[in-house]
CSV table of C-alpha atoms in Angstrom, one decimal:
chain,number,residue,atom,x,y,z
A,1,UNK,CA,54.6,-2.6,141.4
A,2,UNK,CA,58.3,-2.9,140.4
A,3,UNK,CA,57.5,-1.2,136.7
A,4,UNK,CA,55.5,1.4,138.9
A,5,UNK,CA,59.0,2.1,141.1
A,6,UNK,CA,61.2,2.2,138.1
A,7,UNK,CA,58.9,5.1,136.2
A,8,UNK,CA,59.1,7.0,139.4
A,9,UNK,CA,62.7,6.7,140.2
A,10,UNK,CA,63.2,7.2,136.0
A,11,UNK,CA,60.7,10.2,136.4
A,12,UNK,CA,62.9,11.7,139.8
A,13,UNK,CA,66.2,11.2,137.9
A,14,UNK,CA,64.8,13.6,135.5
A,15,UNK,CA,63.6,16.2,137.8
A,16,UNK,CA,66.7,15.9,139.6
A,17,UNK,CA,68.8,16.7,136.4
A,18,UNK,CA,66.2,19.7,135.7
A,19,UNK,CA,66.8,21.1,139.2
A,20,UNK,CA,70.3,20.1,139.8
A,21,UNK,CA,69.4,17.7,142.6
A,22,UNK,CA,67.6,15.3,144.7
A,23,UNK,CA,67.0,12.7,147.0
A,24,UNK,CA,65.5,9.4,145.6
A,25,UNK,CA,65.3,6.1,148.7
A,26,UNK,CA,68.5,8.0,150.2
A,27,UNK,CA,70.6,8.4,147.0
A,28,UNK,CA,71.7,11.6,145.8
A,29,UNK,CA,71.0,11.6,142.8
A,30,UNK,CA,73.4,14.3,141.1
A,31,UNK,CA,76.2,12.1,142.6
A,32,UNK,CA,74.9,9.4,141.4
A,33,UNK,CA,74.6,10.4,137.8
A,34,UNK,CA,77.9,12.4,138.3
A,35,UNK,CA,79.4,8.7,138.8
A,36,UNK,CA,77.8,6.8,136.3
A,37,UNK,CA,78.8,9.4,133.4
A,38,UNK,CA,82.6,9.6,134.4
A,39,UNK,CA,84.7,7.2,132.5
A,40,UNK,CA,85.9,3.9,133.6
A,41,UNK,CA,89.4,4.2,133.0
A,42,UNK,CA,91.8,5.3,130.2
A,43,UNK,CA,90.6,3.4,126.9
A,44,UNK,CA,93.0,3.3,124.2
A,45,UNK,CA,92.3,2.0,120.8
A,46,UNK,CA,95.0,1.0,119.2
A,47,UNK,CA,95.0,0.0,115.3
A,48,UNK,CA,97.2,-2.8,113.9
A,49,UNK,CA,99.3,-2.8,110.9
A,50,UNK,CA,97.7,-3.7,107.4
A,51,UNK,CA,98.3,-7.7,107.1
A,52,UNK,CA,99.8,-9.2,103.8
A,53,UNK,CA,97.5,-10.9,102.1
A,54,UNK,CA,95.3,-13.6,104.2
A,55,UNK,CA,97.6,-13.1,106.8
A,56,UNK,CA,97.2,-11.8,110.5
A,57,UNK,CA,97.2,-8.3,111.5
A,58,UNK,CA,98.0,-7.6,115.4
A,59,UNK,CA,96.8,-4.8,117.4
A,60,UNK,CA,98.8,-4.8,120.7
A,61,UNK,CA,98.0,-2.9,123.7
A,62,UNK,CA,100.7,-0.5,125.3
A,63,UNK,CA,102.7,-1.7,127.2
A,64,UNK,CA,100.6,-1.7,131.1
A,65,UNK,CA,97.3,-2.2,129.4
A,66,UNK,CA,94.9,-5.5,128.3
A,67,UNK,CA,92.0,-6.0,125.2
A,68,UNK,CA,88.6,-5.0,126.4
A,69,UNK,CA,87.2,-6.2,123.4
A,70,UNK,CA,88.5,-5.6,119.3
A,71,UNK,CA,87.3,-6.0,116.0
A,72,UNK,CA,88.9,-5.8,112.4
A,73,UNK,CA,88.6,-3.7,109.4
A,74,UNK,CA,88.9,-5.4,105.9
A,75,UNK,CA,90.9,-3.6,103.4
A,76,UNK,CA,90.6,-5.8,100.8
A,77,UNK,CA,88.0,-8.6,100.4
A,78,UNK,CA,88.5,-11.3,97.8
A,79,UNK,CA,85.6,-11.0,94.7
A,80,UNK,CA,84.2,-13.9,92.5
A,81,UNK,CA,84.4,-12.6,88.3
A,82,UNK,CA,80.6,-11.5,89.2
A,83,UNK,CA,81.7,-9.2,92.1
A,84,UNK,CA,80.4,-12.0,95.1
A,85,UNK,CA,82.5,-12.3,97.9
A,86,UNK,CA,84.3,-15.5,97.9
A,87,UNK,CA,86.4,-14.0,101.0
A,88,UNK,CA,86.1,-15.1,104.8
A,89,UNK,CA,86.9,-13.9,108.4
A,90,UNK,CA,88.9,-16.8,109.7
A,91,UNK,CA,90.0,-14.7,112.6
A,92,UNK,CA,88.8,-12.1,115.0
A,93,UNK,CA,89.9,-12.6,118.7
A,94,UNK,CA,92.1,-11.8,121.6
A,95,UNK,CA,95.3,-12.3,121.4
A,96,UNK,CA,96.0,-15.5,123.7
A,97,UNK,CA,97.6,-13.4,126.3
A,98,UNK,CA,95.4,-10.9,126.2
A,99,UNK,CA,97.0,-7.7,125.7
A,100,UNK,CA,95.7,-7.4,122.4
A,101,UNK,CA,93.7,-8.6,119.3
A,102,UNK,CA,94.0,-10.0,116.0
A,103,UNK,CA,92.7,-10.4,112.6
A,104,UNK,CA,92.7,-12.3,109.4
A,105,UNK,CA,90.8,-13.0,106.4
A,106,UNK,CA,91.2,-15.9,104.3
A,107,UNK,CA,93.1,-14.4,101.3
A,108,UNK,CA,92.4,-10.7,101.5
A,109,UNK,CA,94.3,-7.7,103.7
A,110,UNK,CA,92.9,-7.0,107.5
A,111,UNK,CA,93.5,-4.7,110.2
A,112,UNK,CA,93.0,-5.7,113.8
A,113,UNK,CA,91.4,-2.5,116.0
A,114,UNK,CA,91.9,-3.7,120.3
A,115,UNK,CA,89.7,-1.6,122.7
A,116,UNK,CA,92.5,-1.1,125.8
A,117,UNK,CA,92.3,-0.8,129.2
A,118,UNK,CA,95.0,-0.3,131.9
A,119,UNK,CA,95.8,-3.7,132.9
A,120,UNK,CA,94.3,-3.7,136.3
A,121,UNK,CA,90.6,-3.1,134.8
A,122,UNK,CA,91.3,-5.6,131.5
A,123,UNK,CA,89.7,-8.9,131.6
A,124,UNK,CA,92.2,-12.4,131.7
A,125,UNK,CA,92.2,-14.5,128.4
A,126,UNK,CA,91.2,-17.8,128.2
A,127,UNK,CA,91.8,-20.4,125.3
A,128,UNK,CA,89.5,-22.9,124.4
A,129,UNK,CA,90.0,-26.3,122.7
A,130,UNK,CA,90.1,-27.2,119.0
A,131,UNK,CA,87.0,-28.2,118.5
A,132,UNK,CA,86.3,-31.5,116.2
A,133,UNK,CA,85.1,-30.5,112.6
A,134,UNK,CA,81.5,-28.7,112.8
A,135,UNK,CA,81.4,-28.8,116.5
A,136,UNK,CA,81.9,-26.3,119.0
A,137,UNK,CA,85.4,-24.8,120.8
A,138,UNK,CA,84.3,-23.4,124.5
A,139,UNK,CA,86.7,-21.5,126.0
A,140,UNK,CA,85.5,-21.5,129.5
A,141,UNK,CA,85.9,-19.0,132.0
A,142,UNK,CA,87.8,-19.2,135.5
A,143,UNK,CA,85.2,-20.1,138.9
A,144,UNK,CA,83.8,-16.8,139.6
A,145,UNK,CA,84.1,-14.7,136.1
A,146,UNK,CA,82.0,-14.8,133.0
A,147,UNK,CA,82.7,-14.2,129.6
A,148,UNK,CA,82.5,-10.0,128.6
A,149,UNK,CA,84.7,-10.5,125.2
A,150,UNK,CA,85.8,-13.0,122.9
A,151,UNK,CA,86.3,-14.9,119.3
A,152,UNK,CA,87.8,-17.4,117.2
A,153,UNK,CA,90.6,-18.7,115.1
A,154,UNK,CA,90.4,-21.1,112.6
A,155,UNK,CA,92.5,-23.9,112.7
A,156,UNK,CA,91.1,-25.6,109.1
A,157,UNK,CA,89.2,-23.8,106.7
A,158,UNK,CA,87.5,-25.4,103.4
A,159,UNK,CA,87.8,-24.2,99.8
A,160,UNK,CA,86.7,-25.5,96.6
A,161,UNK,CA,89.1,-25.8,93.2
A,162,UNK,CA,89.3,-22.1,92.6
A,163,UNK,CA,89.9,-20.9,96.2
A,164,UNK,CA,86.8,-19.7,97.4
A,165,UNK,CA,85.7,-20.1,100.9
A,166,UNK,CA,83.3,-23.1,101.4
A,167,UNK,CA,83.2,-22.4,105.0
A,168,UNK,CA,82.0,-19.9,107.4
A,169,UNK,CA,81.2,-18.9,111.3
A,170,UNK,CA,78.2,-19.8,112.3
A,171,UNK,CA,78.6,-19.3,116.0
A,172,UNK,CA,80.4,-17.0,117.6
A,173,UNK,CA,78.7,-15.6,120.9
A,174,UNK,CA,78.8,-16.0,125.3
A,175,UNK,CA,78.0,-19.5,126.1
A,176,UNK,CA,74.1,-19.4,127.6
A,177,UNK,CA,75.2,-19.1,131.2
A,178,UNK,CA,78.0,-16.3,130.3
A,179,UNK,CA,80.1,-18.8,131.4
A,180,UNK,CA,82.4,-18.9,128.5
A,181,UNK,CA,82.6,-18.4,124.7
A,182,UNK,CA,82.0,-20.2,122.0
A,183,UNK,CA,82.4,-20.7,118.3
A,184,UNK,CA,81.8,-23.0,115.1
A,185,UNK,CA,82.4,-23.5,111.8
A,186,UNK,CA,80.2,-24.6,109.2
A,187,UNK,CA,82.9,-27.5,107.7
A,188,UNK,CA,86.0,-26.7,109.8
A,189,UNK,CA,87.8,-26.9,113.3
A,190,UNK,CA,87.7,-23.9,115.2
A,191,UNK,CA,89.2,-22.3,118.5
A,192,UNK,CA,87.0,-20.2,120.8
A,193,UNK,CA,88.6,-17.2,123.0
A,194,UNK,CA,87.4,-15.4,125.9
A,195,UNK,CA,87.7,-12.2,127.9
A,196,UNK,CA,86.8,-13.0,131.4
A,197,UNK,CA,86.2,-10.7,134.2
């Protein structure tokens, strides 16, 4: 029955964006589709400096905003004589107050990318624990707010004789409940951070 409701009210929401209008269980629903397609606020990406060499790259919000979410861009990614990566992502999270993100590979360049929001629409940052090695870091969200956003940084990080990485991510993802974030390391300790709203 409730599949049955959601094809018609799918079904009206067409028609009404054929005809211009209509009135689906006492929703308008040109204003309703007029709402959901404006945006939510002013987003600003903003794109950090290129790192040195396995060092951090910061991409900080303006000053008024907070991180949605962020990400990184390699610019150079270390290569094994046979061309395999030997390279690894120690970083990619919030910054710990939250009005920004950061970046950083284990020996090659980075650059941090932060999605931002005006402050009173960005979520709060939350640091977890260092975790023990192979375990998990939770960075757990306040009473009332789950996880939207997060990531980790690497507080150890193993390589063998010639420098390559011997260790990895291997979790890095909302806790079950949404309650929080979490991440772990294949050898090494790790920090989890969240965006909460």
């Amino acid at each position: 029955m409730f599949q049955l409701k959601k094809h018609r009210l799918a079904a009206g929401a067409t028609a009404a964006a054929l005809i211009g209008a209509a009135t689906i269980g006492g929703v308008n629903i040109a204003q309703a589709n007029t709402k959901a397609a404006a945006p939510v606020s002013e987003v600003q990406i903003v794109v950090g400096p290129e790192s040195e060499p396995g060092q951090p790259s910061n991409a900080h919000c303006p000053d008024g905003m907070g991180a949605l979410n962020g990400g990184f861009q390699a610019i150079t990614f270390s290569r094994s004589g046979g061309g395999d990566p030997y390279d690894g992502v120690t970083v990619n999270a919030p910054l710990k107050n939250g009005k920004g993100w950061v970046a950083m590979l284990m020996t090659g360049k980075v650059r941090a990318r932060a999605v931002c929001v005006p402050e009173t629409q960005a979520p709060q940052a939350v640091v977890g624990p260092v975790s023990e090695e192979e375990s998990d870091s939770v960075a757990r969200c306040p009473e009332g707010t789950k996880a939207i956003a997060g990531g980790y940084v690497r507080e150890t990080w193993y390589r063998n004789g010639w420098g390559e990485s011997l260790d990895d991510i291997i979790a890095n993802a909302p806790t079950q409940d949404g309650s929080g974030w979490y991440a772990r390391q294949f050898h090494g300790k790790t920090v989890a951070r969240a965006l909460c709203s």
